[in-house]
């Protein structure tokens, strides 16, 4: 039997168990760096199917599941799982399905290569916690987890099926204004209103949008605005996320926002303190050689790719898989789970737990597995992938 057919058959064979795994994660949502149950159930599953699993690998809720085919360390393919949820709305980004895809892909690759007696390369399924808001993969990169990996892949639930997704660079910024409290009715002239500073900052950034490029984003909230109407607020806090398609543009936007922060302080006499996140999400760089392989394999398994240009060209959110794509050739396709609901909504949470979401979840796993098998079985592909990576990834 063709090695790709073996991979597809493997996923079909375990479909019921894979869905149970996904459902277990979906029914028990856990926040970033608190994914203890998901960590354990995924590790147990992979151990059951012959992977050597290292639990709490570098981070408390990360894991490494390995399979060495005995013929040297290259190609070393890493398939990534995510499994953290969102506050209040559970798996509204479908990370239960990302975990399922990662596990299914890994098992399919392993069984396919073992069935044909391959002695080429190494496979890792890596559990990557804290994608939502905490950029967990940046921590894993810092810990050297990807140092010996040749290529990385994963897939993300969506309303569309796309190979090349325009994920943006993103950095958070926390802004604190220090004023001076006073009685707001009796002695207002004695106070310095930190809420006025926060509102001016918020409005200044809103006005800045007129001069921002269509692909830039700045969105935020006022986290603290004061305690009593009759007490001039002496401390307020805002948080913004800044997004652009590239690292260079992100620096430009940061400088403009800093001007807004300082301008509001100057207008109100308050003191401004701001801190950009120590970690930030880097824009995703899709490896085109890998992407073309995935296109072909996706068509083979019956994925229906989005054709509308306005969807294909749209810039969206951010992912820490972008950070991985700057150190290892990567792909991060999206797959339609059969809903029109947007990610990070309650309706998407519901859809991620439905039977109909399984159709493309299994197909995308098959396509990823087949893409990995191309890399394992065609030695020249890895060279092409690495050459393309060197051409397109910034060196600074």
Short mmCIF file of C-alpha atoms in Angstrom, two decimals:
data_model
loop_
_atom_site.label_atom_id
_atom_site.label_comp_id
_atom_site.label_asym_id
_atom_site.label_seq_id
_atom_site.Cartn_x
_atom_site.Cartn_y
_atom_site.Cartn_z
CA UNK A 1 0.00 0.00 0.00
CA UNK A 2 1.15 3.55 -0.77
CA UNK A 3 2.70 5.17 2.32
CA UNK A 4 0.25 8.10 2.16
CA UNK A 5 -2.70 5.75 2.01
CA UNK A 6 -1.35 4.02 5.12
CA UNK A 7 -1.30 7.38 6.91
CA UNK A 8 -4.87 8.17 5.88
CA UNK A 9 -6.07 4.72 6.90
CA UNK A 10 -4.36 5.11 10.27
CA UNK A 11 -6.28 8.32 11.00
CA UNK A 12 -9.58 6.75 9.94
CA UNK A 13 -8.84 3.74 12.16
CA UNK A 14 -8.43 5.90 15.25
CA UNK A 15 -11.10 8.49 14.44
CA UNK A 16 -13.39 7.58 17.33
CA UNK A 17 -10.58 7.65 19.88
CA UNK A 18 -9.23 10.92 18.49
CA UNK A 19 -12.63 12.56 18.82
CA UNK A 20 -12.88 11.34 22.42
CA UNK A 21 -9.51 12.94 23.14
CA UNK A 22 -10.67 16.21 21.60
CA UNK A 23 -13.94 16.09 23.53
CA UNK A 24 -12.12 15.50 26.82
CA UNK A 25 -10.06 18.65 26.26
CA UNK A 26 -13.09 20.63 25.04
CA UNK A 27 -15.19 19.68 28.08
CA UNK A 28 -12.43 20.65 30.50
CA UNK A 29 -11.03 24.00 29.31
CA UNK A 30 -7.86 25.20 31.00
CA UNK A 31 -6.17 28.57 30.73
CA UNK A 32 -2.62 29.30 29.60
CA UNK A 33 0.05 27.52 31.64
CA UNK A 34 -2.69 25.78 33.63
CA UNK A 35 -3.37 23.01 31.09
CA UNK A 36 -2.51 20.19 33.49
CA UNK A 37 -5.33 17.84 32.53
CA UNK A 38 -4.90 18.35 28.78
CA UNK A 39 -1.14 17.80 29.15
CA UNK A 40 -1.75 14.46 30.87
CA UNK A 41 -4.46 13.09 28.57
CA UNK A 42 -2.50 13.91 25.41
CA UNK A 43 0.72 12.47 26.84
CA UNK A 44 -1.14 9.30 27.88
CA UNK A 45 -2.62 8.96 24.38
CA UNK A 46 0.73 9.29 22.63
CA UNK A 47 2.40 6.86 25.03
CA UNK A 48 -0.35 4.35 24.29
CA UNK A 49 0.60 4.45 20.61
CA UNK A 50 4.32 3.97 21.11
CA UNK A 51 5.81 7.43 21.47
CA UNK A 52 8.52 8.10 24.02
CA UNK A 53 6.99 10.94 26.02
CA UNK A 54 8.77 13.44 28.23
CA UNK A 55 6.22 15.18 30.41
CA UNK A 56 6.68 18.71 31.75
CA UNK A 57 9.27 19.24 29.03
CA UNK A 58 11.03 22.58 29.72
CA UNK A 59 7.70 24.06 30.88
CA UNK A 60 5.26 22.62 33.38
CA UNK A 61 2.48 21.94 30.86
CA UNK A 62 4.60 21.24 27.77
CA UNK A 63 5.53 17.77 26.57
CA UNK A 64 7.77 16.12 23.99
CA UNK A 65 6.70 12.87 22.28
CA UNK A 66 9.45 11.33 20.16
CA UNK A 67 9.85 8.59 17.59
CA UNK A 68 13.33 7.89 16.21
CA UNK A 69 13.31 5.84 13.03
CA UNK A 70 16.94 4.85 13.48
CA UNK A 71 18.55 6.40 10.45
CA UNK A 72 19.93 9.64 11.81
CA UNK A 73 18.35 12.81 13.13
CA UNK A 74 17.33 14.34 9.80
CA UNK A 75 14.76 15.03 8.55
CA UNK A 76 13.39 15.96 11.97
CA UNK A 77 9.72 16.90 11.61
CA UNK A 78 7.92 18.54 14.55
CA UNK A 79 4.12 18.48 14.73
CA UNK A 80 2.76 20.96 17.27
CA UNK A 81 -0.24 20.71 19.59
CA UNK A 82 -2.01 23.53 21.38
CA UNK A 83 -4.58 22.97 24.12
CA UNK A 84 -5.13 26.13 26.16
CA UNK A 85 -8.55 27.79 26.35
CA UNK A 86 -9.85 31.34 26.71
CA UNK A 87 -11.19 32.94 29.90
CA UNK A 88 -14.96 32.67 30.20
CA UNK A 89 -15.66 31.11 26.81
CA UNK A 90 -13.63 27.91 26.81
CA UNK A 91 -12.26 26.54 23.56
CA UNK A 92 -13.46 29.44 21.42
CA UNK A 93 -10.36 29.09 19.25
CA UNK A 94 -10.71 25.33 18.92
CA UNK A 95 -7.43 24.35 20.52
CA UNK A 96 -8.98 21.00 21.40
CA UNK A 97 -9.06 20.36 17.65
CA UNK A 98 -5.47 21.59 17.22
CA UNK A 99 -4.41 19.00 19.80
CA UNK A 100 -6.40 16.32 17.98
CA UNK A 101 -4.83 17.23 14.65
CA UNK A 102 -1.33 17.14 16.14
CA UNK A 103 -1.85 13.73 17.73
CA UNK A 104 -3.53 12.28 14.62
CA UNK A 105 -0.79 13.61 12.35
CA UNK A 106 1.95 12.21 14.57
CA UNK A 107 0.43 8.75 14.84
CA UNK A 108 -0.23 8.63 11.09
CA UNK A 109 3.37 9.55 10.23
CA UNK A 110 4.74 7.02 12.71
CA UNK A 111 2.59 4.13 11.51
CA UNK A 112 3.17 4.91 7.84
CA UNK A 113 6.97 5.03 8.12
CA UNK A 114 7.16 2.01 10.39
CA UNK A 115 4.97 -0.03 8.05
CA UNK A 116 7.39 0.48 5.19
CA UNK A 117 10.46 -0.17 7.30
CA UNK A 118 11.81 3.37 6.99
CA UNK A 119 15.02 4.19 8.81
CA UNK A 120 15.01 7.86 7.92
CA UNK A 121 14.86 10.73 10.37
CA UNK A 122 13.03 11.60 13.55
CA UNK A 123 9.50 12.70 14.51
CA UNK A 124 8.46 14.87 17.45
CA UNK A 125 4.99 15.79 18.60
CA UNK A 126 5.46 18.84 20.81
CA UNK A 127 2.88 20.04 23.29
CA UNK A 128 3.01 23.85 23.29
CA UNK A 129 1.05 25.56 26.07
CA UNK A 130 -0.12 29.14 26.48
CA UNK A 131 -0.68 30.32 22.91
CA UNK A 132 -3.50 32.59 24.05
CA UNK A 133 -2.02 35.89 25.17
CA UNK A 134 1.19 34.51 26.69
CA UNK A 135 3.22 33.51 23.62
CA UNK A 136 4.23 30.14 25.06
CA UNK A 137 6.19 29.02 22.01
CA UNK A 138 8.57 31.94 22.52
CA UNK A 139 9.42 30.39 25.88
CA UNK A 140 10.02 27.01 24.22
CA UNK A 141 12.24 28.64 21.60
CA UNK A 142 14.25 30.28 24.37
CA UNK A 143 14.61 26.86 26.01
CA UNK A 144 16.11 25.44 22.80
CA UNK A 145 13.22 23.10 21.98
CA UNK A 146 13.44 23.81 18.24
CA UNK A 147 17.23 23.87 17.91
CA UNK A 148 17.45 20.45 16.23
CA UNK A 149 14.11 20.56 14.38
CA UNK A 150 14.19 20.76 10.56
CA UNK A 151 10.55 21.65 9.86
CA UNK A 152 7.46 22.41 11.97
CA UNK A 153 3.76 22.18 11.21
CA UNK A 154 0.35 22.53 12.79
CA UNK A 155 -3.16 23.59 11.74
CA UNK A 156 -5.79 25.90 13.20
CA UNK A 157 -9.62 25.75 13.13
CA UNK A 158 -11.42 28.53 11.28
CA UNK A 159 -14.39 29.35 9.05
CA UNK A 160 -12.18 28.86 5.98
CA UNK A 161 -9.57 26.44 4.68
CA UNK A 162 -6.38 28.27 3.75
CA UNK A 163 -2.76 27.18 3.43
CA UNK A 164 -1.25 30.66 3.64
CA UNK A 165 -2.65 32.79 6.45
CA UNK A 166 -1.55 36.36 7.10
CA UNK A 167 -0.87 36.35 10.83
CA UNK A 168 0.54 39.61 12.17
CA UNK A 169 3.29 40.71 14.53
CA UNK A 170 1.76 41.73 17.85
CA UNK A 171 3.04 43.29 21.06
CA UNK A 172 1.07 44.29 24.17
CA UNK A 173 1.69 47.55 25.98
CA UNK A 174 0.55 48.43 29.50
CA UNK A 175 0.15 52.14 30.29
CA UNK A 176 -0.17 53.61 33.79
CA UNK A 177 -0.91 57.25 34.55
CA UNK A 178 -0.08 58.69 37.96
CA UNK A 179 -2.01 61.80 38.98
CA UNK A 180 -2.97 63.34 42.31
CA UNK A 181 -6.15 62.63 44.26
CA UNK A 182 -8.37 65.43 45.51
CA UNK A 183 -12.01 66.06 46.40
CA UNK A 184 -13.60 66.35 43.01
CA UNK A 185 -16.22 68.88 44.19
CA UNK A 186 -14.48 70.90 46.91
CA UNK A 187 -10.88 71.08 45.66
CA UNK A 188 -10.74 69.91 42.04
CA UNK A 189 -7.88 72.33 41.31
CA UNK A 190 -5.70 70.39 43.73
CA UNK A 191 -5.95 67.22 41.71
CA UNK A 192 -4.31 65.80 38.62
CA UNK A 193 -6.86 63.59 36.89
CA UNK A 194 -5.31 60.31 35.80
CA UNK A 195 -8.60 59.27 34.21
CA UNK A 196 -8.49 62.30 31.94
CA UNK A 197 -5.01 61.19 30.90
CA UNK A 198 -6.23 57.67 30.18
CA UNK A 199 -9.18 58.94 28.15
CA UNK A 200 -6.95 61.33 26.19
CA UNK A 201 -4.50 58.53 25.48
CA UNK A 202 -7.31 56.24 24.34
CA UNK A 203 -8.76 58.94 22.11
CA UNK A 204 -5.35 59.89 20.73
CA UNK A 205 -4.71 56.30 19.68
CA UNK A 206 -8.21 56.16 18.18
CA UNK A 207 -7.43 59.34 16.17
CA UNK A 208 -4.12 57.80 15.11
CA UNK A 209 -6.07 55.13 13.21
CA UNK A 210 -6.80 57.74 10.50
CA UNK A 211 -3.09 57.70 9.65
CA UNK A 212 -2.52 53.98 10.19
CA UNK A 213 -2.09 51.57 7.29
CA UNK A 214 -5.11 49.33 6.60
CA UNK A 215 -3.13 46.32 7.83
CA UNK A 216 -2.21 47.89 11.20
CA UNK A 217 -4.26 47.43 14.35
CA UNK A 218 -4.31 49.10 17.78
CA UNK A 219 -7.02 47.94 20.15
CA UNK A 220 -7.24 48.27 23.89
CA UNK A 221 -9.15 48.70 27.12
CA UNK A 222 -9.06 50.87 30.22
CA UNK A 223 -8.42 48.34 32.97
CA UNK A 224 -8.57 50.79 35.90
CA UNK A 225 -10.32 54.14 35.78
CA UNK A 226 -10.78 55.31 39.36
CA UNK A 227 -12.76 54.32 42.44
CA UNK A 228 -15.21 57.09 43.40
CA UNK A 229 -16.88 59.82 41.34
CA UNK A 230 -16.06 62.41 44.01
CA UNK A 231 -12.37 61.49 44.19
CA UNK A 232 -10.11 62.67 41.41
CA UNK A 233 -8.53 59.43 40.11
CA UNK A 234 -4.83 59.34 40.96
CA UNK A 235 -3.94 56.18 39.04
CA UNK A 236 -5.34 54.59 35.91
CA UNK A 237 -4.24 51.76 33.66
CA UNK A 238 -4.76 50.86 30.00
CA UNK A 239 -3.67 47.90 27.93
CA UNK A 240 -3.33 47.87 24.15
CA UNK A 241 -2.37 45.27 21.57
CA UNK A 242 -0.47 46.62 18.57
CA UNK A 243 -0.36 44.58 15.35
CA UNK A 244 1.33 44.99 11.96
CA UNK A 245 2.34 42.63 9.14
CA UNK A 246 6.07 42.97 9.86
CA UNK A 247 8.57 43.64 12.62
CA UNK A 248 9.72 46.84 10.89
CA UNK A 249 6.21 48.28 10.77
CA UNK A 250 5.60 47.27 14.37
CA UNK A 251 8.47 49.51 15.49
CA UNK A 252 6.95 52.44 13.60
CA UNK A 253 3.54 51.90 15.19
CA UNK A 254 5.10 51.56 18.66
CA UNK A 255 6.81 54.95 18.26
CA UNK A 256 3.54 56.60 17.25
CA UNK A 257 1.69 55.12 20.22
CA UNK A 258 4.42 56.29 22.60
CA UNK A 259 3.82 59.83 21.32
CA UNK A 260 0.12 59.44 22.15
CA UNK A 261 1.00 58.20 25.66
CA UNK A 262 3.35 61.07 26.37
CA UNK A 263 1.05 63.65 24.81
CA UNK A 264 -1.79 62.70 27.15
CA UNK A 265 0.54 63.01 30.14
CA UNK A 266 1.69 66.44 29.03
CA UNK A 267 -1.89 67.69 28.57
CA UNK A 268 -3.03 66.61 32.02
CA UNK A 269 0.11 67.09 34.10
CA UNK A 270 0.14 63.40 34.98
CA UNK A 271 3.10 61.08 34.91
CA UNK A 272 3.07 58.28 32.31
CA UNK A 273 4.68 54.88 32.68
CA UNK A 274 4.46 52.30 29.93
CA UNK A 275 5.87 48.85 29.37
CA UNK A 276 5.85 46.80 26.22
CA UNK A 277 5.64 43.03 26.60
CA UNK A 278 8.92 41.20 27.08
CA UNK A 279 7.66 38.65 24.56
CA UNK A 280 5.79 39.44 21.40
CA UNK A 281 4.15 37.51 18.60
CA UNK A 282 6.09 37.56 15.34
CA UNK A 283 4.42 37.58 11.93
CA UNK A 284 3.99 34.13 10.41
CA UNK A 285 6.35 33.27 7.55
CA UNK A 286 4.85 30.42 5.55
CA UNK A 287 7.46 28.23 3.86
CA UNK A 288 6.32 28.16 0.26
CA UNK A 289 7.91 24.79 -0.59
CA UNK A 290 6.05 23.17 2.28
CA UNK A 291 2.89 25.10 1.42
CA UNK A 292 2.82 23.77 -2.14
CA UNK A 293 3.25 20.24 -0.85
CA UNK A 294 0.35 20.83 1.53
CA UNK A 295 -1.81 22.23 -1.28
CA UNK A 296 -1.34 19.03 -3.27
CA UNK A 297 -1.97 16.76 -0.30
CA UNK A 298 -4.96 18.78 0.82
CA UNK A 299 -6.52 18.37 -2.62
CA UNK A 300 -5.77 14.64 -2.46
CA UNK A 301 -7.76 14.19 0.77
CA UNK A 302 -10.65 16.38 -0.40
CA UNK A 303 -10.08 19.69 1.36
CA UNK A 304 -11.91 22.56 -0.33
CA UNK A 305 -9.63 25.59 -0.20
CA UNK A 306 -10.97 29.13 0.05
CA UNK A 307 -10.90 30.87 -3.34
CA UNK A 308 -12.14 34.38 -2.51
CA UNK A 309 -9.25 36.84 -2.75
CA UNK A 310 -10.65 39.15 -0.08
CA UNK A 311 -10.42 36.26 2.40
CA UNK A 312 -7.03 35.04 1.19
CA UNK A 313 -5.51 38.53 1.46
CA UNK A 314 -7.08 39.47 4.80
CA UNK A 315 -4.78 40.14 7.75
CA UNK A 316 -6.03 38.67 10.99
CA UNK A 317 -4.84 37.89 14.46
CA UNK A 318 -1.50 36.72 15.75
CA UNK A 319 -0.01 33.38 16.75
CA UNK A 320 3.17 32.27 18.46
CA UNK A 321 3.61 29.83 15.60
CA UNK A 322 4.88 32.97 13.90
CA UNK A 323 7.81 32.94 16.31
CA UNK A 324 8.55 29.32 15.39
CA UNK A 325 8.44 30.22 11.69
CA UNK A 326 11.36 32.62 12.24
CA UNK A 327 13.61 29.82 13.54
CA UNK A 328 12.33 26.74 11.65
CA UNK A 329 10.65 26.36 8.22
CA UNK A 330 6.93 26.15 9.04
CA UNK A 331 3.37 25.92 7.80
CA UNK A 332 0.24 26.81 9.74
CA UNK A 333 -2.84 26.23 7.56
CA UNK A 334 -6.37 26.98 8.68
CA UNK A 335 -9.28 24.57 8.26
CA UNK A 336 -13.01 25.12 8.04
CA UNK A 337 -14.84 23.32 10.86
CA UNK A 338 -18.30 23.87 9.39
CA UNK A 339 -19.36 27.10 11.08
CA UNK A 340 -19.75 30.74 10.13
CA UNK A 341 -19.03 31.79 13.73
CA UNK A 342 -15.84 33.75 14.25
CA UNK A 343 -12.99 32.58 16.43
CA UNK A 344 -13.11 33.80 20.06
CA UNK A 345 -16.90 33.70 20.12
CA UNK A 346 -19.25 31.49 22.14
CA UNK A 347 -20.70 30.05 18.95
CA UNK A 348 -17.24 28.95 17.83
CA UNK A 349 -16.78 27.21 21.18
CA UNK A 350 -19.95 25.23 20.51
CA UNK A 351 -18.87 24.36 16.97
CA UNK A 352 -15.45 23.12 18.12
CA UNK A 353 -17.18 20.40 20.14
CA UNK A 354 -19.59 19.22 17.44
CA UNK A 355 -19.38 16.07 15.33
CA UNK A 356 -19.39 18.10 12.10
CA UNK A 357 -16.09 19.72 13.09
CA UNK A 358 -14.45 16.31 12.82
CA UNK A 359 -14.78 16.09 9.04
CA UNK A 360 -12.06 18.59 8.17
CA UNK A 361 -10.16 17.97 11.40
CA UNK A 362 -9.34 14.47 10.15
CA UNK A 363 -8.73 15.65 6.58
CA UNK A 364 -6.27 18.34 7.67
CA UNK A 365 -4.38 15.79 9.78
CA UNK A 366 -4.12 13.51 6.76
CA UNK A 367 -2.80 16.35 4.59
CA UNK A 368 -0.21 17.35 7.21
CA UNK A 369 0.91 13.74 7.61
CA UNK A 370 1.25 13.32 3.85
CA UNK A 371 3.25 16.55 3.63
CA UNK A 372 5.63 15.25 6.28
CA UNK A 373 5.90 11.94 4.41
CA UNK A 374 6.93 13.82 1.27
CA UNK A 375 9.76 15.38 3.26
CA UNK A 376 10.84 12.04 4.73
CA UNK A 377 10.76 10.14 1.44
CA UNK A 378 12.11 12.75 -1.01
CA UNK A 379 15.55 13.76 0.21
CA UNK A 380 15.89 16.77 -2.06
CA UNK A 381 12.84 18.49 -0.55
CA UNK A 382 14.49 19.37 2.75
CA UNK A 383 17.29 21.18 0.92
CA UNK A 384 14.73 23.19 -1.07
CA UNK A 385 12.76 23.99 2.08
CA UNK A 386 15.86 25.21 3.89
CA UNK A 387 17.02 27.30 0.92
CA UNK A 388 13.62 29.00 0.71
CA UNK A 389 13.68 29.59 4.48
CA UNK A 390 17.07 31.33 4.28
CA UNK A 391 15.83 33.60 1.47
CA UNK A 392 12.70 34.74 3.24
CA UNK A 393 13.39 34.88 6.97
CA UNK A 394 14.91 38.14 8.26
CA UNK A 395 18.42 37.74 9.66
CA UNK A 396 18.01 40.55 12.22
#
